[in-house]
Short mmCIF file of N, CA and C and ligand atoms in Angstrom, two decimals:
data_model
loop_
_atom_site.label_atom_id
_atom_site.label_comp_id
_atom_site.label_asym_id
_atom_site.label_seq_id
_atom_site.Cartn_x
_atom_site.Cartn_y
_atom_site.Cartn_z
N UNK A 10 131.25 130.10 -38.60
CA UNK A 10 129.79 130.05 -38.50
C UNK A 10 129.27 131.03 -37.45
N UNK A 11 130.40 130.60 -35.86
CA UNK A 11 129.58 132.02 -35.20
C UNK A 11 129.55 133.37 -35.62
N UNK A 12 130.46 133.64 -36.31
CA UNK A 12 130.59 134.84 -37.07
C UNK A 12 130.07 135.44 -38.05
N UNK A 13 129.45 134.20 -38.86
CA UNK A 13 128.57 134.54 -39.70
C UNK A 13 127.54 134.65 -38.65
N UNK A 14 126.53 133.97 -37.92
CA UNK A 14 125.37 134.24 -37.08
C UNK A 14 125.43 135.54 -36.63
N UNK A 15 126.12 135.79 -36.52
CA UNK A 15 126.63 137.31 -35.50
C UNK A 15 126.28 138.47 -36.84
N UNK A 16 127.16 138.29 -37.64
CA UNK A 16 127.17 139.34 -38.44
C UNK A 16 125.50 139.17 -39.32
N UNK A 17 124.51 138.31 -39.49
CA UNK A 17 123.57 138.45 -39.99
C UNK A 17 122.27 138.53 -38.92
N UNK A 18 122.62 138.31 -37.84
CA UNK A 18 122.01 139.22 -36.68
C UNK A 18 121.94 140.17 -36.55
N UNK A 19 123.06 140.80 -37.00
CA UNK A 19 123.03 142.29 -36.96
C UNK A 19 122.33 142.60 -37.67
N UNK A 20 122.80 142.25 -39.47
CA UNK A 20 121.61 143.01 -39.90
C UNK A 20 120.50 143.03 -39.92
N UNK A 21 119.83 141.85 -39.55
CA UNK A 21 118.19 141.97 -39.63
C UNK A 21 118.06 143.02 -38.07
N UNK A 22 118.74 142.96 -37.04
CA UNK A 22 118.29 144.06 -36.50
C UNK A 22 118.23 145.47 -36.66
N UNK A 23 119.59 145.51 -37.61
CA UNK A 23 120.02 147.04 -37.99
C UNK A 23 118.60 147.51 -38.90
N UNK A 24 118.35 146.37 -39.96
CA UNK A 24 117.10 147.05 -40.85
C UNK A 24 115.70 147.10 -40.18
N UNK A 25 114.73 148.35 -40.61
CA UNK A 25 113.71 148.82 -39.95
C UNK A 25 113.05 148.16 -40.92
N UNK A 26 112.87 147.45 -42.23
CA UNK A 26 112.21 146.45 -42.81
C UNK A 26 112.50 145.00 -43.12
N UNK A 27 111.92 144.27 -43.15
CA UNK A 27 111.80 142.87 -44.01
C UNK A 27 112.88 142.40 -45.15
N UNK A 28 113.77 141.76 -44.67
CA UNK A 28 114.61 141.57 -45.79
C UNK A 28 114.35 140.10 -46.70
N UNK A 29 114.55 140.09 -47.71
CA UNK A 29 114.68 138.94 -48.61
C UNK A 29 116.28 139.04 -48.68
N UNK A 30 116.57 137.37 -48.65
CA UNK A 30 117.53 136.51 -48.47
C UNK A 30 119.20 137.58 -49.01
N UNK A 31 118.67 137.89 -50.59
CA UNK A 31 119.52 137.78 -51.55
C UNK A 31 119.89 139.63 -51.05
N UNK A 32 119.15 140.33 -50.35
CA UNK A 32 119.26 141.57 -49.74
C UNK A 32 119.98 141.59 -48.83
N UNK A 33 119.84 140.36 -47.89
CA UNK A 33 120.54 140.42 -46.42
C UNK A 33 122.02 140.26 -46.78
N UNK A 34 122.07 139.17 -47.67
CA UNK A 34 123.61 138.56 -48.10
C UNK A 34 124.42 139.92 -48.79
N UNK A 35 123.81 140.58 -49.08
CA UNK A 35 124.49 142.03 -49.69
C UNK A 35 124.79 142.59 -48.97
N UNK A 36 124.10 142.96 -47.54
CA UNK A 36 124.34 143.63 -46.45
C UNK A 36 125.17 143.25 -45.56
N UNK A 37 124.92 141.77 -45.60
CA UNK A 37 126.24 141.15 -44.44
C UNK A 37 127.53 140.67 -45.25
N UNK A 38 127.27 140.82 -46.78
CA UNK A 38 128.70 140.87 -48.03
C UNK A 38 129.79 142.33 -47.79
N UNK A 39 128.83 143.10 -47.34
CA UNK A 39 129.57 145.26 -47.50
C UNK A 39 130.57 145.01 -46.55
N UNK A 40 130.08 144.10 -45.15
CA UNK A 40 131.29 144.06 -43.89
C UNK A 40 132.22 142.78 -44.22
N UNK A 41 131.36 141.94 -44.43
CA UNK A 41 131.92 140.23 -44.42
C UNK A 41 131.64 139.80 -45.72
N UNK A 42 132.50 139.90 -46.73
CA UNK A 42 132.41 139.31 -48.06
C UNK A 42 132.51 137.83 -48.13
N UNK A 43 133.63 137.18 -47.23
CA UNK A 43 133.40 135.78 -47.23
C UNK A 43 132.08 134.68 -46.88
N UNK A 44 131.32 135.60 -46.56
CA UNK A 44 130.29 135.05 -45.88
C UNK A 44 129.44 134.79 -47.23
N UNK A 45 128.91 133.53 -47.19
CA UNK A 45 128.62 132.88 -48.94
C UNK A 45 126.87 132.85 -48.71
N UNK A 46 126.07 133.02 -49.85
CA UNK A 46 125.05 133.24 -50.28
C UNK A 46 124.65 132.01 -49.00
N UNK A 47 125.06 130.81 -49.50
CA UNK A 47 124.52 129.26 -48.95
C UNK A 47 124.43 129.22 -47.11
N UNK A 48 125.26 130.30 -47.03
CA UNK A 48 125.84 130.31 -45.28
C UNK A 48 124.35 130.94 -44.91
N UNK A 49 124.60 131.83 -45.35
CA UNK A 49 123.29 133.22 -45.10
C UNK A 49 121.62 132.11 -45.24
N UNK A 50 121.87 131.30 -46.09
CA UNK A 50 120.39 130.39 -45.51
C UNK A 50 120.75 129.62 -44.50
N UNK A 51 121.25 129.15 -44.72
CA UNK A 51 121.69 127.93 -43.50
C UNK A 51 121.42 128.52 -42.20
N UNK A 52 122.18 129.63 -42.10
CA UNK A 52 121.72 130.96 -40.69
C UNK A 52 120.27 130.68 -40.18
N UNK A 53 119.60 131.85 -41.61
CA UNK A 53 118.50 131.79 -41.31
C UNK A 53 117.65 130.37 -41.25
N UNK A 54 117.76 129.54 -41.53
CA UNK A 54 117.02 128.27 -41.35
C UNK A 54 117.25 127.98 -39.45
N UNK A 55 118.63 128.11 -39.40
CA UNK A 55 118.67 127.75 -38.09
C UNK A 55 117.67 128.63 -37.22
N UNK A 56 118.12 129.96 -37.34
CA UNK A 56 117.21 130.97 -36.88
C UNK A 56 115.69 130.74 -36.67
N UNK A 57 114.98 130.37 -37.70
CA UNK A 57 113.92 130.21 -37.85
C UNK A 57 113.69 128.57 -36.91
N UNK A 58 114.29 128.05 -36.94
CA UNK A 58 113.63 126.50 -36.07
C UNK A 58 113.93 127.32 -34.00
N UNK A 59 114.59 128.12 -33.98
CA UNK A 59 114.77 128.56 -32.63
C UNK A 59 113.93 129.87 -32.12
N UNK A 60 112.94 130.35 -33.20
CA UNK A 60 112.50 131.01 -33.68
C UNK A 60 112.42 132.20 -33.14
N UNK A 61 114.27 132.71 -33.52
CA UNK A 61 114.28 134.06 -33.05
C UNK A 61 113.88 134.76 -35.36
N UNK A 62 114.03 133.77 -35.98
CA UNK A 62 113.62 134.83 -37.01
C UNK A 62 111.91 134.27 -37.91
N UNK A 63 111.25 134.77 -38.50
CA UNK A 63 109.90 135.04 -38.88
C UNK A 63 110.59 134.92 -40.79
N UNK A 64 109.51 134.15 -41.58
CA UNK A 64 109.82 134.64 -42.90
C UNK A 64 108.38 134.94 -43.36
N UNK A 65 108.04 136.15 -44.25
CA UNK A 65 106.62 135.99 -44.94
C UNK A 65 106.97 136.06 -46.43
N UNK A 66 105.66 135.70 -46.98
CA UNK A 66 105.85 136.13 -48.35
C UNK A 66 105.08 137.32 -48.69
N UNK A 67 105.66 137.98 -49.61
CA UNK A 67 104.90 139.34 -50.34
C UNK A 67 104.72 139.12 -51.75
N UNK A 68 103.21 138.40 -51.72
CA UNK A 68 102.73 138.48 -52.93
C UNK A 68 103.77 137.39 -53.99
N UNK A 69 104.17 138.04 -55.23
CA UNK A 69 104.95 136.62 -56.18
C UNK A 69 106.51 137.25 -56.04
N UNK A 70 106.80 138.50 -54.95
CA UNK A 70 108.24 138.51 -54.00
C UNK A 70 108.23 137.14 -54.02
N UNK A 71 109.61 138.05 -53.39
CA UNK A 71 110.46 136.72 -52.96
C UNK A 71 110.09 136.46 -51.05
N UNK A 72 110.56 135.97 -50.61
CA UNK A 72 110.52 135.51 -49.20
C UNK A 72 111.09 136.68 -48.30
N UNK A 73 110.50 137.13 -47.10
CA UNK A 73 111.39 138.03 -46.68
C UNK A 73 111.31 137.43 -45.15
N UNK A 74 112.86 137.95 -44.78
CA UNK A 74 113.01 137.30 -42.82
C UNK A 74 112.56 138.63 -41.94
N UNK A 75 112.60 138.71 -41.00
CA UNK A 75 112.76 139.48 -40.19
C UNK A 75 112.88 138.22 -38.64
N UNK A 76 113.38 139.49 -37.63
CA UNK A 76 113.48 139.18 -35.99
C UNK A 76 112.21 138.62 -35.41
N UNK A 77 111.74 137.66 -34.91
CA UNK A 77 110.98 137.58 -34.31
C UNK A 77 110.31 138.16 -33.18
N UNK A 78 109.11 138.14 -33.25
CA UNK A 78 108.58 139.68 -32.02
C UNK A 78 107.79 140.62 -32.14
N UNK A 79 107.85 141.22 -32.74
CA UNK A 79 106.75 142.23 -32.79
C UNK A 79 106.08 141.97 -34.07
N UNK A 80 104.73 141.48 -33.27
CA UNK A 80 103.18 140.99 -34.12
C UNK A 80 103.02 141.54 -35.28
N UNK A 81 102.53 141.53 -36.31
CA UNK A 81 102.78 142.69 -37.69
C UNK A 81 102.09 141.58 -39.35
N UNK A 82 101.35 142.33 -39.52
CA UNK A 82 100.84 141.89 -40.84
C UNK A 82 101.42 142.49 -41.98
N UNK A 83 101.14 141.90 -43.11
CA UNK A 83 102.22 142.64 -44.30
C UNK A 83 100.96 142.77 -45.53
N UNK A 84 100.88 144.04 -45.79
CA UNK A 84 100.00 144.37 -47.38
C UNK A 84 100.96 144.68 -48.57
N UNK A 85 100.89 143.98 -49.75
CA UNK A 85 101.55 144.28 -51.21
C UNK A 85 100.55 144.84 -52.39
N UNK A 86 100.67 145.50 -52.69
CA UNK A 86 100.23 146.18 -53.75
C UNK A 86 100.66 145.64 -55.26
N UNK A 87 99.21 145.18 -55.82
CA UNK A 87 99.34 144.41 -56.60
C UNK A 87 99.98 145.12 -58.12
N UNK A 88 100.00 146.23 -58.10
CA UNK A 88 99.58 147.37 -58.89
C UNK A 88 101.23 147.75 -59.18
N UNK A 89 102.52 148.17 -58.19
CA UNK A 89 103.72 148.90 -58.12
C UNK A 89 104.39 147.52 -57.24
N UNK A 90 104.04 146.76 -56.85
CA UNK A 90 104.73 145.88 -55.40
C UNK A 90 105.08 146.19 -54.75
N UNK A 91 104.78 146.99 -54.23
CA UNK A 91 105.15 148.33 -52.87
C UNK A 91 104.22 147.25 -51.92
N UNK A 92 105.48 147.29 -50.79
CA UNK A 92 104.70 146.59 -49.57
C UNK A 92 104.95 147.29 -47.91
N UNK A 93 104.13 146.70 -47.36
CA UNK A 93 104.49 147.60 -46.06
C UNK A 93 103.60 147.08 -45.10
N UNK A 94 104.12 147.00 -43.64
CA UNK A 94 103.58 146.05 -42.65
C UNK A 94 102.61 147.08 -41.66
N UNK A 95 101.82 146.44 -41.36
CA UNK A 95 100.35 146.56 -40.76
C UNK A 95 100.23 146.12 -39.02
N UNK A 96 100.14 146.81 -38.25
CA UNK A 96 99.60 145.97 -37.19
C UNK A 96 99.04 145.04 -36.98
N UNK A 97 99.72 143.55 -36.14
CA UNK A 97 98.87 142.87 -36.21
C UNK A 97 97.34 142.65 -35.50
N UNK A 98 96.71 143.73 -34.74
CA UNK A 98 95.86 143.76 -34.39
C UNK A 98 94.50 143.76 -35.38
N UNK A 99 94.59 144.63 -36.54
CA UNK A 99 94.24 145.39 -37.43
C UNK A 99 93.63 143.78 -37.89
N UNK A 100 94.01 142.37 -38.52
CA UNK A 100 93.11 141.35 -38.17
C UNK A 100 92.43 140.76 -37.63
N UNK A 101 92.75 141.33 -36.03
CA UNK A 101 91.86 140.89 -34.88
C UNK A 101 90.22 140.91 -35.21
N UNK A 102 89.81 141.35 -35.53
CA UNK A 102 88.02 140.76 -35.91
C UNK A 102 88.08 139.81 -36.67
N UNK A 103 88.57 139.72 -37.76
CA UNK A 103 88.96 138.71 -39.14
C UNK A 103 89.09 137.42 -38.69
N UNK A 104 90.24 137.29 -37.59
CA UNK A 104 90.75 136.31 -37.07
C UNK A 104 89.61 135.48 -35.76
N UNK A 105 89.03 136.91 -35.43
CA UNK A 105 87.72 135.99 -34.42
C UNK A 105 87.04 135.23 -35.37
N UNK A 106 86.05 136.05 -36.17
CA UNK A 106 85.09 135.34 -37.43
C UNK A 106 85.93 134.03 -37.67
N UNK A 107 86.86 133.88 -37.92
CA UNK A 107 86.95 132.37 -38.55
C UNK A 107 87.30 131.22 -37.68
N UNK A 108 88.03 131.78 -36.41
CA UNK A 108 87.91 130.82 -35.70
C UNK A 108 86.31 130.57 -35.03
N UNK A 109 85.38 131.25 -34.58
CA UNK A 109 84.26 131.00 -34.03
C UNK A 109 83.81 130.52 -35.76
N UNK A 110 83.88 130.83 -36.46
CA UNK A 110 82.72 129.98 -38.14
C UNK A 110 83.66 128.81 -38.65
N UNK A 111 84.78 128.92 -38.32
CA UNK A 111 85.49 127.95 -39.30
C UNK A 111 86.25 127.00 -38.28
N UNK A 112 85.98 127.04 -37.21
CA UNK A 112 87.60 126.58 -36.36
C UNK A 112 88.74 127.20 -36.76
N UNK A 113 89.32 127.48 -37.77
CA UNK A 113 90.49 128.43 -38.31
C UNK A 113 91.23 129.08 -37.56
N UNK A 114 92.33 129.22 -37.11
CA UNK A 114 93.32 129.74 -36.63
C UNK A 114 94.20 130.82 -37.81
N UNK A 115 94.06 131.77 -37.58
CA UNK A 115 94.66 132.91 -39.13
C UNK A 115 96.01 133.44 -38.60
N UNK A 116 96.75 133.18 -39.60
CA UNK A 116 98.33 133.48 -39.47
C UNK A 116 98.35 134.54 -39.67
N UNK A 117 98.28 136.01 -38.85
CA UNK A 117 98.51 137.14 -39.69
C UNK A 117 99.22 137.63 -40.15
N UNK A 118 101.06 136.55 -40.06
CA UNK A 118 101.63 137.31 -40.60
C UNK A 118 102.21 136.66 -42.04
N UNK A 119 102.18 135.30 -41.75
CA UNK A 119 103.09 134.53 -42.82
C UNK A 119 102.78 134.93 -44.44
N UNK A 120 101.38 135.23 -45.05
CA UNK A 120 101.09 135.22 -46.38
C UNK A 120 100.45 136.90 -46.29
N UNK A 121 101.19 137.61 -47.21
CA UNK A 121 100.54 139.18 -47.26
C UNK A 121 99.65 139.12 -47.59
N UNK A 122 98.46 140.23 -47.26
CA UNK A 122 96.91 140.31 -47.81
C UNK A 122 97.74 141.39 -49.31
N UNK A 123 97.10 140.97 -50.41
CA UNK A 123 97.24 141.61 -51.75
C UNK A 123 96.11 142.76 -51.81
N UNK A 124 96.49 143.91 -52.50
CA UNK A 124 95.23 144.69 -53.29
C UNK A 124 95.89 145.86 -53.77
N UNK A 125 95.63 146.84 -54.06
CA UNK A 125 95.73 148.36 -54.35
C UNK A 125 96.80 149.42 -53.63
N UNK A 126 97.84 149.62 -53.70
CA UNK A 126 97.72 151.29 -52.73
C UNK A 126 97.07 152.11 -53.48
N UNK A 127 97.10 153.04 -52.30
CA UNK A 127 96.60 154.60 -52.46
C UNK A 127 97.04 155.35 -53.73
N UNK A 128 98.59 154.43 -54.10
CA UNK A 128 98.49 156.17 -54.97
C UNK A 128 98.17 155.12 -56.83
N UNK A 129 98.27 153.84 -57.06
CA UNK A 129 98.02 152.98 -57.84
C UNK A 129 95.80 152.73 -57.70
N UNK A 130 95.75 153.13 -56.46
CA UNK A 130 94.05 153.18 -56.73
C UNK A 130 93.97 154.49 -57.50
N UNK A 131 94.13 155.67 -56.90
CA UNK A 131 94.17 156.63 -57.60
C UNK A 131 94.66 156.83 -59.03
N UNK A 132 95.65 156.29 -59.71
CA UNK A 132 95.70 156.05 -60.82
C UNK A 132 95.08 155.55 -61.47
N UNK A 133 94.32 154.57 -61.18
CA UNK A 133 93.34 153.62 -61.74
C UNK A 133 92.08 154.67 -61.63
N UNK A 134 91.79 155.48 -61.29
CA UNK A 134 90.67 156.53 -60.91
C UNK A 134 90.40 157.19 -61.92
N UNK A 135 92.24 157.92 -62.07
CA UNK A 135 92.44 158.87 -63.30
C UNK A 135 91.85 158.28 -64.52
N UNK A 136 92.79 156.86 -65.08
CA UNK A 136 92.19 156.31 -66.34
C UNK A 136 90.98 155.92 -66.41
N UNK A 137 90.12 155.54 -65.50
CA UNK A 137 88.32 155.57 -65.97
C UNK A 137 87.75 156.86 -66.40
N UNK A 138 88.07 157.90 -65.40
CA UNK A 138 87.69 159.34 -65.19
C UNK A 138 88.09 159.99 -66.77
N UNK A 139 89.47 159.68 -67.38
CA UNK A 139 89.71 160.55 -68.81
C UNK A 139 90.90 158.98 -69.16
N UNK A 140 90.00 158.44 -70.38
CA UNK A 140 90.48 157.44 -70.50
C UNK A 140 91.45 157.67 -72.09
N UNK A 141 91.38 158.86 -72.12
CA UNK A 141 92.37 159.40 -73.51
C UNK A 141 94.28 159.31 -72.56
N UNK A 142 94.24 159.46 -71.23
CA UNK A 142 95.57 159.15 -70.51
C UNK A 142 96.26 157.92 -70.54
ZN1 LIG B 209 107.15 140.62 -41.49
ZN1 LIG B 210 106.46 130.29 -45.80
ZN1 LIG B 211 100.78 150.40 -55.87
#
């Protein structure tokens, strides 16, 4: 078990993104094959109640972990599912408004904000603009 903890520590630190479960277990499978799908939650569950790890969701993704720590919002693109994390400051007005109107306390990171990228808005541009494409 410590060995498994160890070796799936690593990777969520080694990766510069958000992993889902069934990603990490691949990554900590390449060094440590014995290490079983079921172990790799169990980890992270522990992880998460001591809360050195964070899980969000992206959109109808799957669940993804990361390290706990650095503040960070997550946008998915409803369009390609291309996702990618946001400062969490970047809610800071959002998050005043509802606590001063709503009492509300806003999680910025646990549930991704959904909409468009850039290059799926732009596509959507093209087909109004010449709708013979
Ligand atoms: Zn995240
Ligand atoms: Zn959740
Ligand atoms: Zn897109």
């Amino acid at each position: 078990m410590t060995a498994a903890k160890r070796a799936i520590a690593d990777a969520l630190v080694a990766s510069a993104i958000d992993l889902a479960a069934d990603e990490l277990t691949r990554r900590v499978q390449s060094t440590r094959p014995e290490i079983s799908p079921s172990t790799v939650y169990r980890v992270l569950d522990e992880f998460e109640e001591l809360a050195i790890v964070e899980h969000a969701h992206l959109g109808h993704g799957a669940t993804v972990y990361h390290l706990a720590g650095v503040p960070h919002g997550h946008l998915v693109c409803t369009g390609c599912g291309l996702s990618f994390e946001v400062p969490a400051e970047l809610f800071d007005p959002l998050a005043r408004d509802l606590l001063e109107r709503y009492g509300f306390t806003l999680d910025r990171h646990h549930v991704a904000v959904a909409g468009l990228c850039e290059r799926c808005r732009a596509r959507d541009q093209d087909r109004r603009a010449d709708p013979s494409h």
